JSON list of N, CA and C in Angstrom, two decimals:
[
{"chain": "A", "resi": 1, "resn": "MET", "atom": "N", "xyz": [-161.92, -29.82, 52.59]},
{"chain": "A", "resi": 1, "resn": "MET", "atom": "CA", "xyz": [-161.02, -28.55, 51.53]},
{"chain": "A", "resi": 1, "resn": "MET", "atom": "C", "xyz": [-161.40, -27.46, 52.13]},
{"chain": "A", "resi": 2, "resn": "ALA", "atom": "N", "xyz": [-159.90, -26.96, 52.56]},
{"chain": "A", "resi": 2, "resn": "ALA", "atom": "CA", "xyz": [-159.89, -25.23, 53.05]},
{"chain": "A", "resi": 2, "resn": "ALA", "atom": "C", "xyz": [-159.84, -24.82, 51.71]},
{"chain": "A", "resi": 3, "resn": "MET", "atom": "N", "xyz": [-160.30, -23.65, 51.99]},
{"chain": "A", "resi": 3, "resn": "MET", "atom": "CA", "xyz": [-160.32, -22.59, 50.83]},
{"chain": "A", "resi": 3, "resn": "MET", "atom": "C", "xyz": [-160.49, -20.82, 51.50]},
{"chain": "A", "resi": 4, "resn": "THR", "atom": "N", "xyz": [-159.39, -20.09, 50.66]},
{"chain": "A", "resi": 4, "resn": "THR", "atom": "CA", "xyz": [-159.71, -18.82, 51.27]},
{"chain": "A", "resi": 4, "resn": "THR", "atom": "C", "xyz": [-160.49, -18.02, 50.72]},
{"chain": "A", "resi": 5, "resn": "TYR", "atom": "N", "xyz": [-160.97, -16.69, 51.52]},
{"chain": "A", "resi": 5, "resn": "TYR", "atom": "CA", "xyz": [-162.26, -16.06, 51.04]},
{"chain": "A", "resi": 5, "resn": "TYR", "atom": "C", "xyz": [-162.01, -15.65, 49.77]},
{"chain": "A", "resi": 6, "resn": "THR", "atom": "N", "xyz": [-160.81, -15.23, 49.43]},
{"chain": "A", "resi": 6, "resn": "THR", "atom": "CA", "xyz": [-160.78, -14.66, 47.81]},
{"chain": "A", "resi": 6, "resn": "THR", "atom": "C", "xyz": [-160.76, -16.00, 46.82]},
{"chain": "A", "resi": 7, "resn": "GLU", "atom": "N", "xyz": [-160.54, -17.21, 47.48]},
{"chain": "A", "resi": 7, "resn": "GLU", "atom": "CA", "xyz": [-160.97, -18.19, 46.39]},
{"chain": "A", "resi": 7, "resn": "GLU", "atom": "C", "xyz": [-162.53, -18.63, 46.33]},
{"chain": "A", "resi": 8, "resn": "LEU", "atom": "N", "xyz": [-163.40, -18.57, 47.51]},
{"chain": "A", "resi": 8, "resn": "LEU", "atom": "CA", "xyz": [-164.80, -18.25, 47.59]},
{"chain": "A", "resi": 8, "resn": "LEU", "atom": "C", "xyz": [-165.18, -17.57, 46.73]},
{"chain": "A", "resi": 9, "resn": "GLN", "atom": "N", "xyz": [-164.79, -16.46, 46.88]},
{"chain": "A", "resi": 9, "resn": "GLN", "atom": "CA", "xyz": [-165.38, -15.02, 46.20]},
{"chain": "A", "resi": 9, "resn": "GLN", "atom": "C", "xyz": [-165.09, -15.54, 44.71]},
{"chain": "A", "resi": 10, "resn": "THR", "atom": "N", "xyz": [-164.16, -16.03, 44.17]},
{"chain": "A", "resi": 10, "resn": "THR", "atom": "CA", "xyz": [-163.98, -16.70, 42.66]},
{"chain": "A", "resi": 10, "resn": "THR", "atom": "C", "xyz": [-164.72, -17.52, 42.55]},
{"chain": "A", "resi": 11, "resn": "ASN", "atom": "N", "xyz": [-164.83, -18.58, 43.17]},
{"chain": "A", "resi": 11, "resn": "ASN", "atom": "CA", "xyz": [-166.07, -19.90, 42.76]},
{"chain": "A", "resi": 11, "resn": "ASN", "atom": "C", "xyz": [-167.20, -18.94, 43.05]},
{"chain": "A", "resi": 12, "resn": "VAL", "atom": "N", "xyz": [-167.87, -18.57, 43.68]},
{"chain": "A", "resi": 12, "resn": "VAL", "atom": "CA", "xyz": [-169.08, -17.76, 43.42]},
{"chain": "A", "resi": 12, "resn": "VAL", "atom": "C", "xyz": [-169.10, -17.21, 42.59]},
{"chain": "A", "resi": 13, "resn": "LYS", "atom": "N", "xyz": [-168.52, -16.23, 41.54]},
{"chain": "A", "resi": 13, "resn": "LYS", "atom": "CA", "xyz": [-168.62, -15.86, 40.64]},
{"chain": "A", "resi": 13, "resn": "LYS", "atom": "C", "xyz": [-168.41, -16.61, 39.40]},
{"chain": "A", "resi": 14, "resn": "ASP", "atom": "N", "xyz": [-167.90, -17.62, 39.44]},
{"chain": "A", "resi": 14, "resn": "ASP", "atom": "CA", "xyz": [-167.68, -18.06, 38.73]},
{"chain": "A", "resi": 14, "resn": "ASP", "atom": "C", "xyz": [-168.57, -19.63, 38.33]},
{"chain": "A", "resi": 15, "resn": "ILE", "atom": "N", "xyz": [-169.16, -19.81, 39.47]},
{"chain": "A", "resi": 15, "resn": "ILE", "atom": "CA", "xyz": [-170.62, -20.87, 39.29]},
{"chain": "A", "resi": 15, "resn": "ILE", "atom": "C", "xyz": [-171.56, -19.72, 38.95]},
{"chain": "A", "resi": 16, "resn": "THR", "atom": "N", "xyz": [-172.07, -19.09, 39.44]},
{"chain": "A", "resi": 16, "resn": "THR", "atom": "CA", "xyz": [-173.52, -18.23, 39.15]},
{"chain": "A", "resi": 16, "resn": "THR", "atom": "C", "xyz": [-173.20, -17.34, 37.95]},
{"chain": "A", "resi": 17, "resn": "GLU", "atom": "N", "xyz": [-172.04, -16.96, 37.35]},
{"chain": "A", "resi": 17, "resn": "GLU", "atom": "CA", "xyz": [-171.80, -16.12, 35.76]},
{"chain": "A", "resi": 17, "resn": "GLU", "atom": "C", "xyz": [-172.22, -14.71, 36.08]},
{"chain": "A", "resi": 18, "resn": "MET", "atom": "N", "xyz": [-172.34, -14.21, 37.43]},
{"chain": "A", "resi": 18, "resn": "MET", "atom": "CA", "xyz": [-172.38, -13.06, 37.55]},
{"chain": "A", "resi": 18, "resn": "MET", "atom": "C", "xyz": [-171.45, -12.20, 38.52]},
{"chain": "A", "resi": 19, "resn": "THR", "atom": "N", "xyz": [-171.73, -10.96, 38.51]},
{"chain": "A", "resi": 19, "resn": "THR", "atom": "CA", "xyz": [-170.72, -9.49, 38.65]},
{"chain": "A", "resi": 19, "resn": "THR", "atom": "C", "xyz": [-171.23, -9.42, 40.68]},
{"chain": "A", "resi": 20, "resn": "PHE", "atom": "N", "xyz": [-170.43, -9.57, 41.01]},
{"chain": "A", "resi": 20, "resn": "PHE", "atom": "CA", "xyz": [-171.28, -8.97, 42.00]},
{"chain": "A", "resi": 20, "resn": "PHE", "atom": "C", "xyz": [-170.18, -7.74, 43.35]},
{"chain": "A", "resi": 21, "resn": "THR", "atom": "N", "xyz": [-170.33, -6.97, 43.92]},
{"chain": "A", "resi": 21, "resn": "THR", "atom": "CA", "xyz": [-169.48, -6.13, 44.78]},
{"chain": "A", "resi": 21, "resn": "THR", "atom": "C", "xyz": [-169.18, -6.84, 45.71]},
{"chain": "A", "resi": 22, "resn": "ASP", "atom": "N", "xyz": [-168.20, -6.38, 46.27]},
{"chain": "A", "resi": 22, "resn": "ASP", "atom": "CA", "xyz": [-167.80, -6.69, 47.51]},
{"chain": "A", "resi": 22, "resn": "ASP", "atom": "C", "xyz": [-168.67, -6.89, 48.56]},
{"chain": "A", "resi": 23, "resn": "ALA", "atom": "N", "xyz": [-169.48, -5.92, 48.72]},
{"chain": "A", "resi": 23, "resn": "ALA", "atom": "CA", "xyz": [-170.17, -5.65, 49.85]},
{"chain": "A", "resi": 23, "resn": "ALA", "atom": "C", "xyz": [-171.30, -6.65, 49.60]},
{"chain": "A", "resi": 24, "resn": "GLN", "atom": "N", "xyz": [-171.75, -7.27, 48.48]},
{"chain": "A", "resi": 24, "resn": "GLN", "atom": "CA", "xyz": [-173.11, -8.24, 48.05]},
{"chain": "A", "resi": 24, "resn": "GLN", "atom": "C", "xyz": [-171.83, -9.75, 48.19]},
{"chain": "A", "resi": 25, "resn": "LEU", "atom": "N", "xyz": [-171.01, -9.93, 47.86]},
{"chain": "A", "resi": 25, "resn": "LEU", "atom": "CA", "xyz": [-170.56, -11.20, 48.26]},
{"chain": "A", "resi": 25, "resn": "LEU", "atom": "C", "xyz": [-169.95, -11.32, 49.61]},
{"chain": "A", "resi": 26, "resn": "SER", "atom": "N", "xyz": [-169.87, -10.40, 50.51]},
{"chain": "A", "resi": 26, "resn": "SER", "atom": "CA", "xyz": [-169.68, -10.19, 52.30]},
{"chain": "A", "resi": 26, "resn": "SER", "atom": "C", "xyz": [-171.30, -10.71, 52.61]},
{"chain": "A", "resi": 27, "resn": "MET", "atom": "N", "xyz": [-172.22, -9.82, 51.80]},
{"chain": "A", "resi": 27, "resn": "MET", "atom": "CA", "xyz": [-173.57, -9.87, 52.47]},
{"chain": "A", "resi": 27, "resn": "MET", "atom": "C", "xyz": [-173.96, -11.73, 52.53]},
{"chain": "A", "resi": 28, "resn": "PHE", "atom": "N", "xyz": [-173.64, -12.21, 51.38]},
{"chain": "A", "resi": 28, "resn": "PHE", "atom": "CA", "xyz": [-173.67, -13.60, 50.94]},
{"chain": "A", "resi": 28, "resn": "PHE", "atom": "C", "xyz": [-173.13, -14.52, 51.63]},
{"chain": "A", "resi": 29, "resn": "THR", "atom": "N", "xyz": [-171.79, -14.17, 52.02]},
{"chain": "A", "resi": 29, "resn": "THR", "atom": "CA", "xyz": [-171.13, -15.26, 52.48]},
{"chain": "A", "resi": 29, "resn": "THR", "atom": "C", "xyz": [-171.66, -15.17, 53.71]},
{"chain": "A", "resi": 30, "resn": "LYS", "atom": "N", "xyz": [-171.91, -14.05, 54.59]},
{"chain": "A", "resi": 30, "resn": "LYS", "atom": "CA", "xyz": [-172.33, -14.11, 56.05]},
{"chain": "A", "resi": 30, "resn": "LYS", "atom": "C", "xyz": [-174.12, -14.68, 55.81]},
{"chain": "A", "resi": 31, "resn": "GLN", "atom": "N", "xyz": [-174.85, -14.66, 55.26]},
{"chain": "A", "resi": 31, "resn": "GLN", "atom": "CA", "xyz": [-175.99, -15.04, 55.16]},
{"chain": "A", "resi": 31, "resn": "GLN", "atom": "C", "xyz": [-176.18, -17.22, 54.81]},
{"chain": "A", "resi": 32, "resn": "VAL", "atom": "N", "xyz": [-174.73, -17.46, 53.96]},
{"chain": "A", "resi": 32, "resn": "VAL", "atom": "CA", "xyz": [-174.73, -18.48, 54.30]},
{"chain": "A", "resi": 32, "resn": "VAL", "atom": "C", "xyz": [-174.09, -19.40, 55.28]},
{"chain": "A", "resi": 33, "resn": "GLU", "atom": "N", "xyz": [-173.16, -18.61, 56.40]},
{"chain": "A", "resi": 33, "resn": "GLU", "atom": "CA", "xyz": [-172.37, -19.13, 57.50]},
{"chain": "A", "resi": 33, "resn": "GLU", "atom": "C", "xyz": [-173.68, -19.34, 58.66]},
{"chain": "A", "resi": 34, "resn": "GLN", "atom": "N", "xyz": [-174.76, -18.17, 58.80]},
{"chain": "A", "resi": 34, "resn": "GLN", "atom": "CA", "xyz": [-175.69, -18.18, 59.40]},
{"chain": "A", "resi": 34, "resn": "GLN", "atom": "C", "xyz": [-176.59, -19.36, 59.23]},
{"chain": "A", "resi": 35, "resn": "ARG", "atom": "N", "xyz": [-177.04, -19.57, 57.53]},
{"chain": "A", "resi": 35, "resn": "ARG", "atom": "CA", "xyz": [-177.59, -20.38, 57.50]},
{"chain": "A", "resi": 35, "resn": "ARG", "atom": "C", "xyz": [-176.80, -21.95, 57.59]},
{"chain": "A", "resi": 36, "resn": "ILE", "atom": "N", "xyz": [-175.76, -22.11, 57.64]},
{"chain": "A", "resi": 36, "resn": "ILE", "atom": "CA", "xyz": [-175.21, -23.37, 57.80]},
{"chain": "A", "resi": 36, "resn": "ILE", "atom": "C", "xyz": [-175.10, -23.59, 59.46]},
{"chain": "A", "resi": 37, "resn": "TYR", "atom": "N", "xyz": [-174.74, -22.47, 60.12]},
{"chain": "A", "resi": 37, "resn": "TYR", "atom": "CA", "xyz": [-174.88, -22.90, 61.77]},
{"chain": "A", "resi": 37, "resn": "TYR", "atom": "C", "xyz": [-176.20, -23.04, 62.35]},
{"chain": "A", "resi": 38, "resn": "GLY", "atom": "N", "xyz": [-177.24, -22.70, 61.80]},
{"chain": "A", "resi": 38, "resn": "GLY", "atom": "CA", "xyz": [-178.40, -22.93, 62.09]},
{"chain": "A", "resi": 38, "resn": "GLY", "atom": "C", "xyz": [-178.94, -24.35, 61.87]},
{"chain": "A", "resi": 39, "resn": "ILE", "atom": "N", "xyz": [-178.09, -24.98, 60.90]},
{"chain": "A", "resi": 39, "resn": "ILE", "atom": "CA", "xyz": [-178.49, -26.24, 60.77]},
{"chain": "A", "resi": 39, "resn": "ILE", "atom": "C", "xyz": [-177.71, -26.89, 61.53]},
{"chain": "A", "resi": 40, "resn": "ILE", "atom": "N", "xyz": [-176.66, -26.79, 61.54]},
{"chain": "A", "resi": 40, "resn": "ILE", "atom": "CA", "xyz": [-175.53, -27.96, 62.10]},
{"chain": "A", "resi": 40, "resn": "ILE", "atom": "C", "xyz": [-175.71, -27.62, 63.84]},
{"chain": "A", "resi": 41, "resn": "LYS", "atom": "N", "xyz": [-176.28, -26.69, 64.54]},
{"chain": "A", "resi": 41, "resn": "LYS", "atom": "CA", "xyz": [-176.02, -26.21, 65.78]},
{"chain": "A", "resi": 41, "resn": "LYS", "atom": "C", "xyz": [-176.62, -27.31, 66.61]},
{"chain": "A", "resi": 42, "resn": "ASP", "atom": "N", "xyz": [-177.50, -28.19, 66.22]},
{"chain": "A", "resi": 42, "resn": "ASP", "atom": "CA", "xyz": [-178.52, -28.96, 67.04]},
{"chain": "A", "resi": 42, "resn": "ASP", "atom": "C", "xyz": [-177.77, -29.94, 66.67]},
{"chain": "A", "resi": 43, "resn": "LEU", "atom": "N", "xyz": [-176.65, -30.59, 66.25]},
{"chain": "A", "resi": 43, "resn": "LEU", "atom": "CA", "xyz": [-175.97, -31.88, 65.86]},
{"chain": "A", "resi": 43, "resn": "LEU", "atom": "C", "xyz": [-175.38, -32.15, 67.13]},
{"chain": "A", "resi": 44, "resn": "PRO", "atom": "N", "xyz": [-176.02, -33.66, 67.72]},
{"chain": "A", "resi": 44, "resn": "PRO", "atom": "CA", "xyz": [-175.49, -34.12, 69.02]},
{"chain": "A", "resi": 44, "resn": "PRO", "atom": "C", "xyz": [-173.76, -34.43, 69.17]},
{"chain": "A", "resi": 45, "resn": "ILE", "atom": "N", "xyz": [-173.13, -34.27, 67.78]},
{"chain": "A", "resi": 45, "resn": "ILE", "atom": "CA", "xyz": [-171.86, -34.31, 68.18]},
{"chain": "A", "resi": 45, "resn": "ILE", "atom": "C", "xyz": [-170.92, -32.89, 68.56]},
{"chain": "A", "resi": 46, "resn": "LEU", "atom": "N", "xyz": [-171.98, -32.13, 68.54]},
{"chain": "A", "resi": 46, "resn": "LEU", "atom": "CA", "xyz": [-171.46, -30.25, 68.69]},
{"chain": "A", "resi": 46, "resn": "LEU", "atom": "C", "xyz": [-171.71, -29.97, 69.89]},
{"chain": "A", "resi": 47, "resn": "ARG", "atom": "N", "xyz": [-172.92, -30.79, 70.88]},
{"chain": "A", "resi": 47, "resn": "ARG", "atom": "CA", "xyz": [-173.12, -30.51, 72.14]},
{"chain": "A", "resi": 47, "resn": "ARG", "atom": "C", "xyz": [-172.16, -30.61, 72.97]},
{"chain": "A", "resi": 48, "resn": "THR", "atom": "N", "xyz": [-171.88, -30.05, 74.27]},
{"chain": "A", "resi": 48, "resn": "THR", "atom": "CA", "xyz": [-171.12, -29.85, 75.43]},
{"chain": "A", "resi": 48, "resn": "THR", "atom": "C", "xyz": [-172.33, -29.91, 76.39]},
{"chain": "A", "resi": 49, "resn": "THR", "atom": "N", "xyz": [-171.62, -31.11, 77.22]},
{"chain": "A", "resi": 49, "resn": "THR", "atom": "CA", "xyz": [-172.69, -31.14, 78.26]},
{"chain": "A", "resi": 49, "resn": "THR", "atom": "C", "xyz": [-172.10, -31.16, 79.79]},
{"chain": "A", "resi": 50, "resn": "PHE", "atom": "N", "xyz": [-172.47, -30.20, 80.67]},
{"chain": "A", "resi": 50, "resn": "PHE", "atom": "CA", "xyz": [-171.54, -30.62, 81.67]},
{"chain": "A", "resi": 50, "resn": "PHE", "atom": "C", "xyz": [-172.28, -30.11, 82.68]},
{"chain": "A", "resi": 51, "resn": "SER", "atom": "N", "xyz": [-171.71, -30.46, 84.24]},
{"chain": "A", "resi": 51, "resn": "SER", "atom": "CA", "xyz": [-172.66, -30.00, 85.69]},
{"chain": "A", "resi": 51, "resn": "SER", "atom": "C", "xyz": [-171.50, -29.38, 86.41]},
{"chain": "A", "resi": 52, "resn": "GLU", "atom": "N", "xyz": [-171.93, -28.56, 87.26]},
{"chain": "A", "resi": 52, "resn": "GLU", "atom": "CA", "xyz": [-171.37, -27.75, 88.08]},
{"chain": "A", "resi": 52, "resn": "GLU", "atom": "C", "xyz": [-172.20, -27.00, 89.13]},
{"chain": "A", "resi": 53, "resn": "THR", "atom": "N", "xyz": [-171.79, -26.61, 90.03]},
{"chain": "A", "resi": 53, "resn": "THR", "atom": "CA", "xyz": [-172.52, -26.11, 91.21]},
{"chain": "A", "resi": 53, "resn": "THR", "atom": "C", "xyz": [-172.68, -24.51, 91.17]},
{"chain": "A", "resi": 54, "resn": "PHE", "atom": "N", "xyz": [-174.16, -23.77, 91.39]},
{"chain": "A", "resi": 54, "resn": "PHE", "atom": "CA", "xyz": [-173.90, -23.02, 91.69]},
{"chain": "A", "resi": 54, "resn": "PHE", "atom": "C", "xyz": [-174.67, -22.38, 93.00]},
{"chain": "A", "resi": 55, "resn": "THR", "atom": "N", "xyz": [-174.04, -21.38, 93.40]},
{"chain": "A", "resi": 55, "resn": "THR", "atom": "CA", "xyz": [-174.44, -20.93, 94.37]},
{"chain": "A", "resi": 55, "resn": "THR", "atom": "C", "xyz": [-175.09, -19.13, 94.53]},
{"chain": "A", "resi": 56, "resn": "ALA", "atom": "N", "xyz": [-176.07, -19.38, 94.48]},
{"chain": "A", "resi": 56, "resn": "ALA", "atom": "CA", "xyz": [-176.81, -18.04, 94.42]},
{"chain": "A", "resi": 56, "resn": "ALA", "atom": "C", "xyz": [-176.74, -16.57, 94.75]},
{"chain": "A", "resi": 57, "resn": "SER", "atom": "N", "xyz": [-175.79, -16.79, 95.97]},
{"chain": "A", "resi": 57, "resn": "SER", "atom": "CA", "xyz": [-175.63, -15.91, 97.07]},
{"chain": "A", "resi": 57, "resn": "SER", "atom": "C", "xyz": [-174.41, -15.39, 96.42]},
{"chain": "A", "resi": 58, "resn": "SER", "atom": "N", "xyz": [-173.50, -16.01, 95.64]},
{"chain": "A", "resi": 58, "resn": "SER", "atom": "CA", "xyz": [-172.28, -15.58, 94.56]},
{"chain": "A", "resi": 58, "resn": "SER", "atom": "C", "xyz": [-172.69, -15.41, 93.64]},
{"chain": "A", "resi": 59, "resn": "GLY", "atom": "N", "xyz": [-173.42, -15.44, 92.76]},
{"chain": "A", "resi": 59, "resn": "GLY", "atom": "CA", "xyz": [-173.77, -15.41, 91.39]},
{"chain": "A", "resi": 59, "resn": "GLY", "atom": "C", "xyz": [-172.88, -15.78, 90.56]},
{"chain": "A", "resi": 60, "resn": "ILE", "atom": "N", "xyz": [-172.11, -16.51, 90.90]},
{"chain": "A", "resi": 60, "resn": "ILE", "atom": "CA", "xyz": [-170.81, -17.07, 89.95]},
{"chain": "A", "resi": 60, "resn": "ILE", "atom": "C", "xyz": [-171.33, -18.39, 89.49]},
{"chain": "A", "resi": 61, "resn": "LEU", "atom": "N", "xyz": [-170.94, -18.72, 88.48]},
{"chain": "A", "resi": 61, "resn": "LEU", "atom": "CA", "xyz": [-170.96, -20.29, 87.63]},
{"chain": "A", "resi": 61, "resn": "LEU", "atom": "C", "xyz": [-169.67, -20.61, 87.05]},
{"chain": "A", "resi": 62, "resn": "SER", "atom": "N", "xyz": [-168.80, -21.68, 87.62]},
{"chain": "A", "resi": 62, "resn": "SER", "atom": "CA", "xyz": [-167.69, -21.57, 86.75]},
{"chain": "A", "resi": 62, "resn": "SER", "atom": "C", "xyz": [-168.04, -22.98, 85.96]},
{"chain": "A", "resi": 63, "resn": "ALA", "atom": "N", "xyz": [-167.17, -22.80, 84.99]},
{"chain": "A", "resi": 63, "resn": "ALA", "atom": "CA", "xyz": [-167.13, -23.76, 83.89]},
{"chain": "A", "resi": 63, "resn": "ALA", "atom": "C", "xyz": [-165.60, -24.56, 83.65]},
{"chain": "A", "resi": 64, "resn": "ASN", "atom": "N", "xyz": [-165.44, -25.19, 82.87]},
{"chain": "A", "resi": 64, "resn": "ASN", "atom": "CA", "xyz": [-164.31, -25.79, 82.58]},
{"chain": "A", "resi": 64, "resn": "ASN", "atom": "C", "xyz": [-163.87, -25.04, 81.12]},
{"chain": "A", "resi": 65, "resn": "SER", "atom": "N", "xyz": [-162.85, -25.15, 80.78]},
{"chain": "A", "resi": 65, "resn": "SER", "atom": "CA", "xyz": [-162.58, -23.94, 79.35]},
{"chain": "A", "resi": 65, "resn": "SER", "atom": "C", "xyz": [-162.90, -24.83, 78.18]},
{"chain": "A", "resi": 66, "resn": "GLY", "atom": "N", "xyz": [-163.11, -24.18, 77.33]},
{"chain": "A", "resi": 66, "resn": "GLY", "atom": "CA", "xyz": [-163.74, -24.35, 76.09]},
{"chain": "A", "resi": 66, "resn": "GLY", "atom": "C", "xyz": [-165.44, -24.55, 76.36]},
{"chain": "A", "resi": 67, "resn": "VAL", "atom": "N", "xyz": [-166.64, -24.33, 77.05]},
{"chain": "A", "resi": 67, "resn": "VAL", "atom": "CA", "xyz": [-167.43, -24.47, 77.42]},
{"chain": "A", "resi": 67, "resn": "VAL", "atom": "C", "xyz": [-167.81, -23.22, 76.97]},
{"chain": "A", "resi": 68, "resn": "PHE", "atom": "N", "xyz": [-169.10, -23.04, 75.82]},
{"chain": "A", "resi": 68, "resn": "PHE", "atom": "CA", "xyz": [-169.53, -21.65, 75.60]},
{"chain": "A", "resi": 68, "resn": "PHE", "atom": "C", "xyz": [-170.65, -21.95, 75.84]},
{"chain": "A", "resi": 69, "resn": "ILE", "atom": "N", "xyz": [-171.13, -20.89, 77.17]},
{"chain": "A", "resi": 69, "resn": "ILE", "atom": "CA", "xyz": [-172.43, -20.73, 77.72]},
{"chain": "A", "resi": 69, "resn": "ILE", "atom": "C", "xyz": [-173.38, -19.44, 76.93]},
{"chain": "A", "resi": 70, "resn": "ALA", "atom": "N", "xyz": [-174.11, -19.92, 76.73]},
{"chain": "A", "resi": 70, "resn": "ALA", "atom": "CA", "xyz": [-175.24, -18.86, 75.64]},
{"chain": "A", "resi": 70, "resn": "ALA", "atom": "C", "xyz": [-176.34, -18.45, 76.84]},
{"chain": "A", "resi": 71, "resn": "MET", "atom": "N", "xyz": [-176.41, -16.99, 76.88]},
{"chain": "A", "resi": 71, "resn": "MET", "atom": "CA", "xyz": [-177.29, -16.52, 77.66]},
{"chain": "A", "resi": 71, "resn": "MET", "atom": "C", "xyz": [-178.38, -15.34, 77.16]}
]
């Protein structure tokens, strides 16, 4: 189910029956996104593996497109 940010804000206000500032809703949304990412980041279906050759003298590692390398 897709929803816009405005719809999300409205739903949060309706469910909690509270009034929030835009800054509070923004912080809430960011914290929820971080929590969800923390839970799902280790799911095997989201992992990407690849093997490449690294030459130390060049200092360059090439990867296929769509691969995220966290440093």
